[in-house]
Every structure is written in C-alpha cells, then in structure tokens.
Amino acid sequence: MNKEEITKFLSTDTKNEELFNYADKIRHDYVGDSVHLRGLIEFSNICKRQCMYCGLRSNNKNIERYRILEDELLETVKNAVSLGYKTIVLQSGEDEFYTTEKLVRIIKEIKKFDIALTLSIGEREEEEYREFKKAGADRYLLRIETTDEKLYKKMHPASSFKNRIKCLENLKKLGYEVGTGSLIGLPEQTISSIADDILFFKEIDADMVGIGPFIPHPNTPLKNSNEGDFNLALKAMALTRILLKNINIPATTAMETINPNGRIIALKSGANVVMPNVGNTIYRKKYEIYPGKICLNDGAQKCRNCIEQKIKSIDRYIASDYGFRQK
Ligand code: SAH
C-alpha cells in the first residue's frame, strides 16, 4: 500500500468493515489467535518535559506526584509474575531521579524473574540505553507521537524531534525490540501526516506499534481541544497491521477510555496485545496522562481476570510465551 491508498482508507468510513476484517485476517495469519498480556507498572509520574497534551507535564501543579522506590517496585513485579505475566513494562515520566545506576540495579533484579522486560521512560543518552540493554532490558517503547515535525514542535516545547528520532535509531541499533506509535487527533494533525506516521513505522521496521486517540486533559493547554476520533485511531491501527504484518500491536487503554468496548474492537481489527495495569491502585489516579482512565480502582488480580474473560469471549486465548516479535 502506498501513501495514496493509505490516505484513502483514512479519509472515508465506507470501507471500514472491509479494512478491519482484512487487518484481523492478517493478524490471524501472521501472529495467530493468542493475545500477549504485558503487565504495566507506572512507577513515577514526575516529568521534566512539557508535552502539551499530557497531564504529567511539569507545568501541571494540580497533581500529586509520586515515585515508587526499588523495594516496592520489586514487590509489584513479584505479584505480577505470580499472576502469570511474562512481560513487565516499566513506564514513567522523564524522571532524572532514576539514574542509570539505579535503573541498572532495578533491571537486574527484575530479570531474575523469568520474564521479558520493556522500558518506557522517555529519551535518554545512547550510553544509558546501552547500559539498560546490558543489564537485561529486552524492549523499549518510545512513541514518535507524530511524524509531522512542525506539529511535533508545537506539541513538545521542551523536546526535539530530531532527538526523538535519534533515540529510536539508537534503540534499534542496540538490539532492543522497539515500540513506537502515535497519537490520533492532536489539534491541527492532518490525515496526510497520519499516513506518514504509518509509513514511518514501516520505514524503521518497528517491532511494536501503539496507537491511541488523543484525550484532552483539563490541566493542560489543550484542555479545550476535541478528543481524537475512535474510528480514525482504529483505522490507523488496522492499516499498520496490514503494512507491518508480524509485529505486536496493543489494543490501547486510551481506545477503551473513549469507547467502552474499545480494546475488544481493537483486538478484532488487528491488535494482539493488551497491557493491563499491575500497579497498586493508590497510584493509578495519580498517573493521569489523560482523564477518565479505566479500572482505576481495580487491583492487578481483578484486571487480569476481567481481561481474560473478555479475550475468551471472542475465541482468543492468552499466550504463555514471552511474546517477542515472530519473524
Ligand atoms: N515519558 C514516556 C512515557 C509517556 S506516557 C515517553 O516519553 O515515552 C505514554 C504515552 O501516553 C505517550 O507516549 C503518549 O502517546 C500517551 N499520552 C500522553 N498524553 C495523552 C493524552 N492526553 N491522550 C492520549 N494519550 C496520551
């Protein structure tokens, strides 16, 4: 598919059913019917950046900040492992408290469990990425958010587009499985740029792609902007599956936030991964990147049971392996 064809699908809703069914078939043929669960731990909401859409931006004073320290973090991991998780995702704002040294120690401890480890902690130096990899980190999530450089600059006043790209290149070079993705529905975002996002995922040969609608947060400069369109996000995701075939694609939590059945719909339109939260519920509401997050008061066990039920209800099953990309 070339840009013109991608744009055509993104611009109309008349071919949606065909598109979603085809993405579902590609998903079935290339990665099968299993669904990989990744246990998500949001370990710090402290962030030095100013991303215009994100509730964790450092200018937001209307938020109670927290950090989970090493011992508690390892307890959380242990609990997730006992629930059967084969991948743990450590996510946070860009918090310099977690130095290379601290993170290396944490990574090594976590890797004593028989699991794969994903980091999602933002932009760091190449040398740090190398140390994390050496310590045992397997994967890294760093969404490009948008490939429209002008829009990127507007959305990220305290960051550089070139550095974001550089980070993705470094991660690839160091041998991580690299996840990226974008936000759908940012103010002034065009259909053409979303098509470019999808081509970018292909160009860098992303191993994972997470796509979700933008959801306006009341304590950010974008509080009065419109929410992203569910179907447009779903189409971008389905097209990504059709183009990249064997990669891992999560049914994102943001999709379920704007559509009560969002994750199941996504799983039937190309997705094969779900990332349930395995953290302590006391931190959930504080990690408010966007409002209306689902399952705020549900513990790790409850989330696991709930998603398991949903997955079984569509004749899919939970994978028991680590869930690396199937090449
Ligand atoms: N600091 C890390 C993790 C960011 S949070 C990093 O920079 O990679 C994970 C993702 O949440 C972001 O990549 C962004 O795409 C998404 N996100 C942030 N604010 C959002 C909002 N208002 N609506 C929807 N998704 C949002």
Coordinates of N, CA, C and O and ligand atoms in Angstrom, one line a residue, residues 53-54 91-94 120-122 141-143 145 164 183 213-215 254 287 289-290, ligand 1:
Y53 N -0.1 17.8 25.6 CA -1.3 17.0 25.8 C -1.3 16.3 27.1 O -2.3 15.7 27.5
C54 N -0.2 16.2 27.7 CA 0.0 15.2 28.8 C -0.2 15.8 30.2 O 0.4 16.8 30.6
Q91 N 6.9 2.0 33.1 CA 6.7 3.3 32.5 C 6.7 4.4 33.5 O 6.3 4.2 34.6
S92 N 7.2 5.6 33.0 CA 7.2 6.7 33.9 C 7.3 8.0 33.1 O 7.5 8.0 31.9
G93 N 7.2 9.1 33.8 CA 7.5 10.4 33.2 C 9.0 10.4 33.0 O 9.7 9.5 33.4
E94 N 9.6 11.5 32.5 CA 11.0 11.6 32.4 C 11.6 12.1 33.7 O 11.6 13.3 34.0
S120 N 9.7 2.1 29.3 CA 9.1 3.2 28.6 C 9.3 4.4 29.4 O 8.3 4.9 30.1
I121 N 10.5 4.9 29.4 CA 10.9 6.0 30.3 C 11.4 7.3 29.6 O 12.0 8.1 30.2
G122 N 11.1 7.3 28.3 CA 11.4 8.5 27.5 C 12.8 8.5 27.0 O 13.5 7.5 26.8
L141 N 9.7 1.2 24.6 CA 8.6 1.9 24.0 C 8.8 3.4 23.9 O 9.1 4.0 25.0
L142 N 8.8 3.9 22.8 CA 9.0 5.4 22.6 C 8.2 5.8 21.4 O 8.7 5.7 20.3
R143 N 7.0 6.3 21.7 CA 6.2 6.7 20.5 C 6.8 8.0 19.9 O 7.2 8.9 20.6
E145 N 4.8 9.9 18.4 CA 3.7 10.8 18.7 C 3.1 11.4 17.4 O 1.9 11.3 17.2
R164 N 14.3 12.7 19.2 CA 13.3 11.6 19.4 C 13.7 10.5 18.3 O 13.7 9.3 18.6
L183 N -0.2 9.5 18.4 CA -1.5 10.0 18.9 C -2.4 10.4 17.8 O -1.9 11.0 16.9
P213 N -6.2 7.3 20.6 CA -6.7 8.7 20.4 C -6.2 9.6 21.4 O -5.9 9.3 22.6
F214 N -6.0 10.9 21.0 CA -5.7 11.9 22.0 C -6.9 12.2 22.8 O -8.0 12.3 22.3
I215 N -6.7 12.4 24.1 CA -7.8 12.7 25.0 C -7.4 13.9 25.8 O -6.4 13.9 26.5
A254 N -6.3 3.8 25.9 CA -6.9 5.1 25.5 C -8.1 4.8 24.6 O -9.1 5.5 24.6
Y287 N -1.4 8.8 38.1 CA -0.7 8.7 36.8 C -1.7 9.1 35.7 O -2.1 8.3 34.9
I289 N -2.2 10.7 32.7 CA -1.7 11.3 31.5 C -2.9 11.9 30.7 O -2.8 12.9 30.1
Y290 N -4.1 11.2 30.9 CA -5.3 11.8 30.3 C -6.4 11.4 31.3 O -6.3 10.5 32.1
Ligands
SAH1 N1 7.6 9.5 29.3 C1 7.5 8.4 28.4 C2 6.1 7.7 28.6 C3 5.0 8.6 28.1 S1 3.4 8.2 28.6 C4 7.8 8.7 27.0 O1 8.1 9.9 26.7 O2 7.8 7.9 26.1 C5 2.9 7.1 27.3 C6 2.1 7.7 26.2 O3 0.9 8.2 26.6 C7 2.7 8.8 25.4 O4 3.7 8.3 24.5 C8 1.5 9.4 24.7 O5 1.4 9.0 23.4 C9 0.3 9.0 25.6 N2 -0.4 10.1 26.1 C10 0.1 11.2 26.8 N3 -0.9 12.1 27.0 C11 -2.0 11.6 26.4 C12 -3.4 12.2 26.2 N4 -3.7 13.3 26.7 N5 -4.2 11.4 25.5 C13 -3.9 10.2 25.0 N6 -2.6 9.7 25.1 C14 -1.7 10.4 25.8

